[in-house]
């Protein structure tokens, strides 16, 4: 990256932040029907921003849900094509009273930008636009060909994007896919996430009698759905934190020696993590470190469990039903559909007598890994190190980006996850924020990356 680009970014920092404020002010909450128009407004804003920086063929594509925004610039003759993916939708803001400033009124405090979407993912997606703008303004052209695919349903599992990608695979065809929707290990420590876990989720509904019953009159004579549900949930694990659903680990791939060394080089402090989380002890699958358990081992967790009387005091009833929401984080070689079937079989075998059990399947997404010695990943590493002046760390992500598997399966291009958020930035929680230090350095890193990638491919 030359000095002209760096100067341009510095001189236009305030203007860029003001533009980002506009985007962050749009309450594009994809999960809530009453924000449908706001999500549509978000798509229109992104389309206008793409046109402003010089993208062509900018189009807002409708889907069965929220729209996808596309744009491209394809005038780098003979050069590779990059597809940049991001999302303009955001999570709900509840509980609102825990926010120190209104979630859609961006506010800068202590060089941190507070707003819903600041880190996930409006802020990081916006940086890609401004990085290319800086190159355009100073160089007159881009070093590579670029395409954008910015969606409005990531926060609800991207239900309509797989079909869009399949139907438009020629439009989206690229040599490398770049996504900035992940984070760094910690402040000042640039990180490339070269893989993420997959996901499958389901709801278990346990039904007993045809209505709530008096626990004195009927207690001991019928099965309590909450007791039955607890018994069923308890059947998923043993005392060592291992999932005991038959076949659950059968296809799990082991870490390579190189990956084990990369993890070791991070010098992760488990005791510090324990203290930060405020728990008496870390817990998980026996025989694995905290990083292994959260990055490369599959999980099965209860995300919510409810039924019966929830108010103050006590109400002596046997509830008619109880419910639990379950998600599994999956690792390479595990198929979400297969895991769902294993869970269904386990539930059927372990279903307590005296109740009915129904299952509803929700989100599903496959895991993904790009070898971290790939040229596109190594170019990203060099770009990070040129700006942050420290070695780049390589991690696997514990979370899930379901669309990654679709992009991999349909477009057959390596995926580079270049994140600039920090784990402490409260994405999905009140007081979400983005450190402006990483906004500034992230812009420089992205500009540097495109020239490094031009030399590498």
Tab-separated table of C-alpha atoms in Angstrom:
chain	number	residue	atom	x	y	z
A	1	UNK	CA	0.000	0.000	0.000
A	2	UNK	CA	1.456	3.340	-1.005
A	3	UNK	CA	1.541	6.543	1.027
A	4	UNK	CA	-1.187	8.159	-1.094
A	5	UNK	CA	-3.713	5.546	0.013
A	6	UNK	CA	-2.755	5.964	3.657
A	7	UNK	CA	-3.064	9.746	3.365
A	8	UNK	CA	-6.459	9.445	1.697
A	9	UNK	CA	-7.768	7.230	4.506
A	10	UNK	CA	-6.569	9.650	7.170
A	11	UNK	CA	-7.915	12.762	5.448
A	12	UNK	CA	-11.330	11.184	4.871
A	13	UNK	CA	-11.686	9.394	8.220
A	14	UNK	CA	-14.384	11.725	9.571
A	15	UNK	CA	-16.365	11.546	6.333
A	16	UNK	CA	-16.161	7.762	6.342
A	17	UNK	CA	-17.343	7.553	9.946
A	18	UNK	CA	-20.259	9.848	9.187
A	19	UNK	CA	-21.277	7.530	6.357
A	20	UNK	CA	-20.996	4.541	8.662
A	21	UNK	CA	-23.200	6.386	11.171
A	22	UNK	CA	-25.895	6.557	8.481
A	23	UNK	CA	-25.764	2.801	7.907
A	24	UNK	CA	-25.727	2.017	11.625
A	25	UNK	CA	-28.773	4.238	12.168
A	26	UNK	CA	-30.925	1.907	10.058
A	27	UNK	CA	-32.653	-0.653	12.349
A	28	UNK	CA	-32.339	-3.493	9.828
A	29	UNK	CA	-33.345	-6.283	12.222
A	30	UNK	CA	-34.038	-9.240	9.951
A	31	UNK	CA	-35.636	-11.403	12.651
A	32	UNK	CA	-38.534	-9.021	13.356
A	33	UNK	CA	-41.327	-8.672	10.751
A	34	UNK	CA	-42.096	-5.112	11.802
A	35	UNK	CA	-38.593	-4.108	10.614
A	36	UNK	CA	-39.063	-5.432	7.060
A	37	UNK	CA	-39.047	-1.916	5.593
A	38	UNK	CA	-35.934	-1.047	7.593
A	39	UNK	CA	-34.127	-4.062	6.166
A	40	UNK	CA	-35.187	-2.969	2.682
A	41	UNK	CA	-33.847	0.509	3.493
A	42	UNK	CA	-30.554	-1.104	4.493
A	43	UNK	CA	-30.331	-2.849	1.128
A	44	UNK	CA	-30.977	0.418	-0.710
A	45	UNK	CA	-28.308	2.183	1.346
A	46	UNK	CA	-25.720	-0.509	0.521
A	47	UNK	CA	-26.606	-0.393	-3.181
A	48	UNK	CA	-26.168	3.381	-3.266
A	49	UNK	CA	-22.840	3.076	-1.422
A	50	UNK	CA	-21.576	0.511	-3.947
A	51	UNK	CA	-22.453	2.818	-6.821
A	52	UNK	CA	-20.763	5.730	-5.059
A	53	UNK	CA	-17.403	3.961	-4.851
A	54	UNK	CA	-17.492	2.953	-8.522
A	55	UNK	CA	-19.075	-0.487	-8.569
A	56	UNK	CA	-21.072	-1.348	-11.680
A	57	UNK	CA	-24.081	-3.580	-12.368
A	58	UNK	CA	-25.366	-2.784	-8.896
A	59	UNK	CA	-28.613	-4.665	-8.356
A	60	UNK	CA	-30.945	-5.344	-5.455
A	61	UNK	CA	-32.174	-8.910	-5.895
A	62	UNK	CA	-35.403	-9.827	-4.110
A	63	UNK	CA	-35.681	-13.193	-2.371
A	64	UNK	CA	-38.492	-14.919	-0.514
A	65	UNK	CA	-37.217	-13.003	2.497
A	66	UNK	CA	-34.920	-9.988	2.533
A	67	UNK	CA	-32.978	-8.795	-0.543
A	68	UNK	CA	-29.410	-9.473	-1.670
A	69	UNK	CA	-27.288	-6.599	-2.984
A	70	UNK	CA	-24.828	-7.261	-5.818
A	71	UNK	CA	-22.248	-5.070	-7.537
A	72	UNK	CA	-19.018	-5.583	-9.468
A	73	UNK	CA	-16.011	-3.986	-11.119
A	74	UNK	CA	-14.424	-6.284	-13.716
A	75	UNK	CA	-11.876	-4.225	-15.618
A	76	UNK	CA	-8.601	-5.736	-14.303
A	77	UNK	CA	-7.990	-7.730	-17.453
A	78	UNK	CA	-6.335	-11.093	-16.892
A	79	UNK	CA	-6.397	-10.664	-13.114
A	80	UNK	CA	-8.232	-12.875	-10.569
A	81	UNK	CA	-11.727	-12.059	-9.348
A	82	UNK	CA	-12.546	-11.548	-5.671
A	83	UNK	CA	-16.027	-12.014	-4.209
A	84	UNK	CA	-16.612	-10.016	-1.021
A	85	UNK	CA	-19.459	-11.315	1.126
A	86	UNK	CA	-21.052	-9.472	4.032
A	87	UNK	CA	-24.432	-8.726	5.581
A	88	UNK	CA	-26.330	-5.551	6.375
A	89	UNK	CA	-28.907	-7.070	8.751
A	90	UNK	CA	-28.460	-7.011	12.513
A	91	UNK	CA	-29.615	-8.793	15.644
A	92	UNK	CA	-32.522	-7.597	17.822
A	93	UNK	CA	-31.495	-5.173	20.559
A	94	UNK	CA	-33.269	-6.609	23.611
A	95	UNK	CA	-32.926	-5.979	26.490
A	96	UNK	CA	-33.017	-2.313	25.564
A	97	UNK	CA	-32.556	-1.018	29.119
A	98	UNK	CA	-29.028	-2.466	29.252
A	99	UNK	CA	-27.781	-0.175	26.474
A	100	UNK	CA	-25.839	2.883	27.630
A	101	UNK	CA	-26.821	4.725	24.438
A	102	UNK	CA	-29.637	4.011	21.957
A	103	UNK	CA	-28.598	1.072	19.720
A	104	UNK	CA	-29.429	2.901	16.470
A	105	UNK	CA	-27.948	6.241	17.462
A	106	UNK	CA	-24.203	5.646	16.908
A	107	UNK	CA	-21.971	7.110	19.581
A	108	UNK	CA	-18.176	7.254	19.925
A	109	UNK	CA	-16.817	6.842	23.447
A	110	UNK	CA	-13.169	6.160	24.284
A	111	UNK	CA	-12.384	5.569	20.582
A	112	UNK	CA	-15.049	2.876	20.384
A	113	UNK	CA	-18.041	3.138	18.096
A	114	UNK	CA	-21.214	1.994	19.886
A	115	UNK	CA	-24.241	0.829	17.867
A	116	UNK	CA	-26.013	-2.368	16.886
A	117	UNK	CA	-24.101	-3.724	13.890
A	118	UNK	CA	-20.938	-1.711	14.591
A	119	UNK	CA	-18.859	-4.882	14.715
A	120	UNK	CA	-21.286	-7.491	13.347
A	121	UNK	CA	-21.275	-6.868	10.451
A	122	UNK	CA	-22.056	-3.422	9.120
A	123	UNK	CA	-18.796	-1.907	10.327
A	124	UNK	CA	-16.621	-4.611	8.833
A	125	UNK	CA	-18.555	-4.794	5.556
A	126	UNK	CA	-18.406	-1.001	5.243
A	127	UNK	CA	-14.612	-1.133	5.541
A	128	UNK	CA	-14.414	-3.140	2.316
A	129	UNK	CA	-16.239	-0.378	0.467
A	130	UNK	CA	-13.993	2.344	1.821
A	131	UNK	CA	-10.794	0.362	1.143
A	132	UNK	CA	-11.693	0.011	-2.535
A	133	UNK	CA	-12.769	3.646	-2.645
A	134	UNK	CA	-9.340	4.665	-1.363
A	135	UNK	CA	-7.588	2.627	-4.057
A	136	UNK	CA	-9.896	3.991	-6.759
A	137	UNK	CA	-9.338	7.590	-5.697
A	138	UNK	CA	-5.549	7.306	-5.514
A	139	UNK	CA	-4.738	4.735	-8.216
A	140	UNK	CA	-7.562	5.282	-10.673
A	141	UNK	CA	-8.246	1.536	-10.924
A	142	UNK	CA	-8.280	-1.621	-8.820
A	143	UNK	CA	-5.520	-4.265	-8.856
A	144	UNK	CA	-8.041	-7.119	-9.089
A	145	UNK	CA	-11.592	-7.734	-10.249
A	146	UNK	CA	-14.217	-7.431	-7.516
A	147	UNK	CA	-17.757	-8.617	-6.873
A	148	UNK	CA	-19.943	-7.921	-3.852
A	149	UNK	CA	-22.669	-10.119	-2.393
A	150	UNK	CA	-24.203	-8.377	0.624
A	151	UNK	CA	-27.260	-10.076	2.140
A	152	UNK	CA	-29.953	-9.172	4.639
A	153	UNK	CA	-30.669	-12.487	6.349
A	154	UNK	CA	-27.421	-13.669	7.934
A	155	UNK	CA	-28.698	-13.086	11.443
A	156	UNK	CA	-31.603	-15.466	10.791
A	157	UNK	CA	-29.475	-18.207	9.247
A	158	UNK	CA	-29.428	-17.036	5.593
A	159	UNK	CA	-32.473	-19.155	4.658
A	160	UNK	CA	-32.761	-17.787	1.106
A	161	UNK	CA	-29.131	-17.167	0.182
A	162	UNK	CA	-28.233	-20.780	-0.761
A	163	UNK	CA	-30.902	-20.760	-3.472
A	164	UNK	CA	-29.715	-17.327	-4.640
A	165	UNK	CA	-26.115	-18.527	-4.880
A	166	UNK	CA	-27.133	-21.675	-6.752
A	167	UNK	CA	-29.274	-19.721	-9.197
A	168	UNK	CA	-26.563	-17.076	-9.736
A	169	UNK	CA	-23.366	-19.114	-9.560
A	170	UNK	CA	-22.062	-17.663	-12.824
A	171	UNK	CA	-22.769	-14.129	-11.653
A	172	UNK	CA	-20.932	-14.810	-8.358
A	173	UNK	CA	-18.079	-16.908	-9.802
A	174	UNK	CA	-14.733	-15.899	-8.287
A	175	UNK	CA	-11.192	-17.095	-7.651
A	176	UNK	CA	-11.192	-16.124	-3.960
A	177	UNK	CA	-13.972	-15.287	-1.514
A	178	UNK	CA	-13.223	-12.827	1.299
A	179	UNK	CA	-15.430	-12.373	4.365
A	180	UNK	CA	-14.963	-10.002	7.292
A	181	UNK	CA	-17.425	-11.317	9.860
A	182	UNK	CA	-14.986	-12.795	12.371
A	183	UNK	CA	-12.673	-11.357	14.984
A	184	UNK	CA	-9.133	-11.082	16.276
A	185	UNK	CA	-7.896	-12.999	19.284
A	186	UNK	CA	-7.272	-9.830	21.248
A	187	UNK	CA	-6.320	-6.218	20.775
A	188	UNK	CA	-3.218	-5.809	18.638
A	189	UNK	CA	-3.159	-9.490	17.676
A	190	UNK	CA	-4.289	-9.950	14.051
A	191	UNK	CA	-5.952	-13.248	13.423
A	192	UNK	CA	-6.957	-15.302	10.417
A	193	UNK	CA	-9.785	-17.705	11.061
A	194	UNK	CA	-9.258	-20.518	8.556
A	195	UNK	CA	-12.283	-22.575	9.524
A	196	UNK	CA	-15.613	-22.407	11.316
A	197	UNK	CA	-17.869	-24.964	12.902
A	198	UNK	CA	-21.148	-25.952	11.344
A	199	UNK	CA	-24.527	-25.923	13.043
A	200	UNK	CA	-27.718	-27.851	13.426
A	201	UNK	CA	-30.554	-26.985	15.769
A	202	UNK	CA	-33.849	-28.421	16.860
A	203	UNK	CA	-36.627	-27.935	19.372
A	204	UNK	CA	-37.925	-30.712	21.601
A	205	UNK	CA	-41.568	-30.439	22.664
A	206	UNK	CA	-42.723	-32.802	25.419
A	207	UNK	CA	-46.470	-33.131	25.998
A	208	UNK	CA	-48.274	-34.835	28.844
A	209	UNK	CA	-51.887	-34.342	29.900
A	210	UNK	CA	-54.364	-32.256	27.930
A	211	UNK	CA	-53.966	-29.383	30.384
A	212	UNK	CA	-52.096	-28.233	33.505
A	213	UNK	CA	-53.047	-30.347	36.515
A	214	UNK	CA	-53.120	-29.888	40.301
A	215	UNK	CA	-49.906	-31.442	41.629
A	216	UNK	CA	-51.657	-32.626	44.775
A	217	UNK	CA	-54.466	-34.419	42.986
A	218	UNK	CA	-52.445	-35.877	40.135
A	219	UNK	CA	-48.810	-35.821	41.297
A	220	UNK	CA	-47.330	-39.299	41.270
A	221	UNK	CA	-49.975	-40.623	38.904
A	222	UNK	CA	-48.710	-39.242	35.590
A	223	UNK	CA	-45.333	-38.250	34.187
A	224	UNK	CA	-44.443	-34.579	34.579
A	225	UNK	CA	-43.315	-33.249	31.130
A	226	UNK	CA	-40.597	-31.098	32.722
A	227	UNK	CA	-39.184	-34.091	34.592
A	228	UNK	CA	-39.367	-36.107	31.365
A	229	UNK	CA	-37.602	-33.362	29.417
A	230	UNK	CA	-34.834	-33.067	32.010
A	231	UNK	CA	-34.375	-36.837	31.848
A	232	UNK	CA	-34.138	-36.671	28.063
A	233	UNK	CA	-31.715	-33.733	28.048
A	234	UNK	CA	-29.541	-35.482	30.623
A	235	UNK	CA	-29.218	-38.463	28.284
A	236	UNK	CA	-27.154	-36.453	25.780
A	237	UNK	CA	-23.917	-36.315	27.841
A	238	UNK	CA	-21.912	-38.387	30.282
A	239	UNK	CA	-20.159	-37.067	33.370
A	240	UNK	CA	-17.025	-36.221	31.342
A	241	UNK	CA	-18.789	-33.757	29.061
A	242	UNK	CA	-18.790	-36.187	26.154
A	243	UNK	CA	-21.813	-36.413	23.856
A	244	UNK	CA	-23.129	-39.973	24.061
A	245	UNK	CA	-25.458	-39.857	21.071
A	246	UNK	CA	-24.510	-42.955	19.106
A	247	UNK	CA	-22.372	-42.092	16.053
A	248	UNK	CA	-21.953	-38.418	17.022
A	249	UNK	CA	-18.120	-38.459	16.829
A	250	UNK	CA	-17.799	-41.115	14.132
A	251	UNK	CA	-16.697	-38.818	11.278
A	252	UNK	CA	-14.846	-36.145	13.269
A	253	UNK	CA	-11.412	-35.387	11.780
A	254	UNK	CA	-8.360	-35.119	14.027
A	255	UNK	CA	-6.121	-32.056	14.101
A	256	UNK	CA	-2.987	-32.129	11.954
A	257	UNK	CA	0.399	-31.700	13.626
A	258	UNK	CA	0.691	-28.266	11.988
A	259	UNK	CA	-2.624	-27.179	13.452
A	260	UNK	CA	-1.686	-28.421	16.894
A	261	UNK	CA	1.521	-26.395	16.694
A	262	UNK	CA	-0.370	-23.287	15.535
A	263	UNK	CA	-2.693	-23.619	18.518
A	264	UNK	CA	0.233	-24.128	20.871
A	265	UNK	CA	1.958	-21.017	19.503
A	266	UNK	CA	-0.983	-18.920	20.685
A	267	UNK	CA	0.022	-19.514	24.335
A	268	UNK	CA	-3.614	-19.314	25.355
A	269	UNK	CA	-4.140	-18.656	29.070
A	270	UNK	CA	-6.986	-20.887	30.256
A	271	UNK	CA	-6.898	-19.494	33.788
A	272	UNK	CA	-7.272	-15.950	32.474
A	273	UNK	CA	-10.218	-17.105	30.400
A	274	UNK	CA	-11.811	-18.728	33.451
A	275	UNK	CA	-11.463	-15.515	35.444
A	276	UNK	CA	-12.867	-13.359	32.630
A	277	UNK	CA	-15.890	-15.618	32.344
A	278	UNK	CA	-16.422	-15.634	36.112
A	279	UNK	CA	-16.881	-19.399	36.409
A	280	UNK	CA	-15.448	-21.696	39.111
A	281	UNK	CA	-13.874	-23.952	36.469
A	282	UNK	CA	-13.751	-24.481	32.720
A	283	UNK	CA	-15.662	-27.539	31.588
A	284	UNK	CA	-15.947	-29.669	28.471
A	285	UNK	CA	-15.080	-32.844	26.657
A	286	UNK	CA	-12.429	-34.783	28.542
A	287	UNK	CA	-8.957	-34.964	27.020
A	288	UNK	CA	-9.039	-31.702	25.069
A	289	UNK	CA	-7.850	-28.159	25.739
A	290	UNK	CA	-10.217	-25.212	25.935
A	291	UNK	CA	-9.251	-24.067	22.421
A	292	UNK	CA	-9.740	-27.539	20.996
A	293	UNK	CA	-13.123	-27.904	22.672
A	294	UNK	CA	-14.336	-24.529	21.406
A	295	UNK	CA	-12.785	-24.586	17.919
A	296	UNK	CA	-12.365	-28.129	16.583
A	297	UNK	CA	-14.584	-30.432	18.640
A	298	UNK	CA	-18.353	-30.771	18.149
A	299	UNK	CA	-20.808	-29.798	20.868
A	300	UNK	CA	-24.400	-30.302	21.916
A	301	UNK	CA	-25.912	-27.536	24.040
A	302	UNK	CA	-29.296	-26.665	25.481
A	303	UNK	CA	-29.942	-23.026	24.541
A	304	UNK	CA	-33.293	-22.702	26.264
A	305	UNK	CA	-35.601	-24.795	28.401
A	306	UNK	CA	-39.033	-23.787	29.597
A	307	UNK	CA	-42.428	-25.002	30.770
A	308	UNK	CA	-44.822	-24.692	33.682
A	309	UNK	CA	-45.334	-21.725	35.982
A	310	UNK	CA	-42.811	-18.893	35.470
A	311	UNK	CA	-44.177	-16.145	37.735
A	312	UNK	CA	-43.192	-15.030	41.229
A	313	UNK	CA	-43.984	-17.341	44.106
A	314	UNK	CA	-45.211	-20.859	43.508
A	315	UNK	CA	-48.062	-22.509	41.669
A	316	UNK	CA	-48.529	-26.195	42.398
A	317	UNK	CA	-49.196	-27.569	38.929
A	318	UNK	CA	-48.015	-30.403	36.776
A	319	UNK	CA	-47.536	-28.612	33.443
A	320	UNK	CA	-49.088	-30.027	30.305
A	321	UNK	CA	-45.928	-29.444	28.260
A	322	UNK	CA	-42.243	-28.530	28.350
A	323	UNK	CA	-39.807	-27.402	25.686
A	324	UNK	CA	-36.074	-27.279	25.002
A	325	UNK	CA	-34.044	-25.703	22.213
A	326	UNK	CA	-30.897	-27.624	21.246
A	327	UNK	CA	-27.984	-26.696	18.982
A	328	UNK	CA	-24.926	-28.649	17.925
A	329	UNK	CA	-21.738	-27.031	16.692
A	330	UNK	CA	-20.211	-29.324	14.087
A	331	UNK	CA	-16.693	-29.806	12.751
A	332	UNK	CA	-15.281	-30.864	9.359
A	333	UNK	CA	-16.650	-34.133	7.977
A	334	UNK	CA	-19.815	-33.958	10.090
A	335	UNK	CA	-22.966	-33.575	8.026
A	336	UNK	CA	-25.754	-31.517	9.657
A	337	UNK	CA	-28.485	-33.705	8.184
A	338	UNK	CA	-26.820	-36.858	9.475
A	339	UNK	CA	-26.385	-35.387	12.953
A	340	UNK	CA	-30.050	-34.357	13.060
A	341	UNK	CA	-31.040	-37.940	12.223
A	342	UNK	CA	-28.753	-39.282	14.959
A	343	UNK	CA	-30.372	-36.895	17.448
A	344	UNK	CA	-33.849	-37.968	16.389
A	345	UNK	CA	-32.918	-41.634	16.815
A	346	UNK	CA	-31.402	-40.942	20.235
A	347	UNK	CA	-34.502	-39.062	21.368
A	348	UNK	CA	-36.772	-41.861	20.173
A	349	UNK	CA	-34.739	-44.518	22.012
A	350	UNK	CA	-34.530	-42.443	25.207
A	351	UNK	CA	-38.047	-41.016	25.175
A	352	UNK	CA	-39.556	-41.385	28.669
A	353	UNK	CA	-42.803	-43.306	29.027
A	354	UNK	CA	-46.028	-41.424	29.627
A	355	UNK	CA	-45.316	-38.410	27.395
A	356	UNK	CA	-45.340	-37.537	23.717
A	357	UNK	CA	-42.227	-35.996	22.147
A	358	UNK	CA	-42.201	-33.883	18.972
A	359	UNK	CA	-39.122	-32.528	17.204
A	360	UNK	CA	-38.838	-29.422	15.034
A	361	UNK	CA	-35.611	-28.883	13.047
A	362	UNK	CA	-34.249	-25.347	12.718
A	363	UNK	CA	-30.928	-23.972	11.435
A	364	UNK	CA	-28.464	-26.183	9.615
A	365	UNK	CA	-25.056	-25.305	8.188
A	366	UNK	CA	-21.982	-27.323	7.301
A	367	UNK	CA	-18.504	-26.690	8.780
A	368	UNK	CA	-15.700	-25.316	6.611
A	369	UNK	CA	-11.891	-25.253	6.597
A	370	UNK	CA	-9.378	-23.657	4.201
A	371	UNK	CA	-5.778	-24.949	4.564
A	372	UNK	CA	-3.869	-22.137	6.196
A	373	UNK	CA	-0.925	-22.563	3.836
A	374	UNK	CA	-3.093	-21.480	0.883
A	375	UNK	CA	-1.577	-18.478	-1.020
A	376	UNK	CA	-4.676	-16.344	-0.415
A	377	UNK	CA	-4.411	-16.929	3.339
A	378	UNK	CA	-0.670	-16.314	3.410
A	379	UNK	CA	-1.155	-13.035	1.517
A	380	UNK	CA	-3.673	-12.003	4.164
A	381	UNK	CA	-1.140	-12.867	6.849
A	382	UNK	CA	1.479	-10.634	5.233
A	383	UNK	CA	-1.017	-7.773	4.961
A	384	UNK	CA	-1.918	-8.017	8.657
A	385	UNK	CA	1.743	-8.129	9.680
A	386	UNK	CA	2.633	-5.127	7.497
A	387	UNK	CA	0.092	-2.979	9.364
A	388	UNK	CA	-0.023	-4.425	12.883
A	389	UNK	CA	3.735	-5.187	13.052
A	390	UNK	CA	3.276	-8.519	14.839
A	391	UNK	CA	2.964	-12.118	13.570
A	392	UNK	CA	-0.480	-13.232	12.446
A	393	UNK	CA	-2.237	-15.923	14.474
A	394	UNK	CA	-4.209	-18.748	12.903
A	395	UNK	CA	-7.404	-19.909	14.552
A	396	UNK	CA	-10.501	-21.938	13.914
A	397	UNK	CA	-13.815	-20.291	14.767
A	398	UNK	CA	-16.134	-21.815	17.320
A	399	UNK	CA	-19.155	-20.089	15.817
A	400	UNK	CA	-20.909	-20.831	12.571
A	401	UNK	CA	-21.372	-19.030	9.267
A	402	UNK	CA	-23.793	-21.359	7.488
A	403	UNK	CA	-23.453	-19.624	4.139
A	404	UNK	CA	-19.736	-20.486	3.981
A	405	UNK	CA	-20.493	-24.124	3.218
A	406	UNK	CA	-22.828	-23.082	0.403
A	407	UNK	CA	-20.260	-20.713	-1.098
A	408	UNK	CA	-17.693	-23.515	-0.950
A	409	UNK	CA	-19.944	-26.178	-2.452
A	410	UNK	CA	-21.365	-24.024	-5.248
A	411	UNK	CA	-18.547	-21.634	-6.168
A	412	UNK	CA	-15.557	-23.911	-5.411
A	413	UNK	CA	-13.294	-21.040	-4.351
A	414	UNK	CA	-11.067	-20.722	-1.279
A	415	UNK	CA	-12.586	-18.606	1.483
A	416	UNK	CA	-10.494	-16.154	3.494
A	417	UNK	CA	-11.945	-14.910	6.791
A	418	UNK	CA	-10.299	-11.566	7.605
A	419	UNK	CA	-11.901	-10.248	10.782
A	420	UNK	CA	-11.189	-7.038	12.678
A	421	UNK	CA	-13.595	-7.295	15.602
A	422	UNK	CA	-12.629	-8.183	19.162
A	423	UNK	CA	-14.230	-10.833	21.395
A	424	UNK	CA	-15.143	-8.162	23.954
A	425	UNK	CA	-17.220	-6.049	21.563
A	426	UNK	CA	-20.630	-7.392	22.639
A	427	UNK	CA	-21.906	-8.427	19.229
A	428	UNK	CA	-25.429	-9.869	19.661
A	429	UNK	CA	-25.559	-8.194	23.102
A	430	UNK	CA	-26.290	-4.737	24.523
A	431	UNK	CA	-23.613	-2.074	23.985
A	432	UNK	CA	-22.175	-3.658	20.844
A	433	UNK	CA	-19.185	-1.618	19.726
A	434	UNK	CA	-16.193	-1.540	17.381
A	435	UNK	CA	-12.730	-0.319	18.280
A	436	UNK	CA	-11.789	2.507	15.920
A	437	UNK	CA	-8.164	1.422	16.165
A	438	UNK	CA	-9.160	-1.655	14.175
A	439	UNK	CA	-11.348	0.398	11.855
A	440	UNK	CA	-8.269	2.425	10.911
A	441	UNK	CA	-5.785	-0.433	10.783
A	442	UNK	CA	-8.343	-2.700	9.163
A	443	UNK	CA	-8.757	-0.302	6.251
A	444	UNK	CA	-4.982	-0.206	5.778
A	445	UNK	CA	-4.795	-3.992	6.020
A	446	UNK	CA	-7.475	-4.530	3.376
A	447	UNK	CA	-5.818	-2.076	0.995
A	448	UNK	CA	-2.490	-3.836	1.519
A	449	UNK	CA	-4.086	-7.241	1.047
A	450	UNK	CA	-5.410	-6.581	-2.439
A	451	UNK	CA	-1.936	-5.725	-3.701
A	452	UNK	CA	-0.393	-8.690	-1.883
A	453	UNK	CA	-3.035	-10.965	-3.370
A	454	UNK	CA	-2.384	-9.597	-6.843
A	455	UNK	CA	1.225	-10.771	-6.491
A	456	UNK	CA	0.275	-14.160	-5.032
A	457	UNK	CA	-2.303	-15.480	-7.499
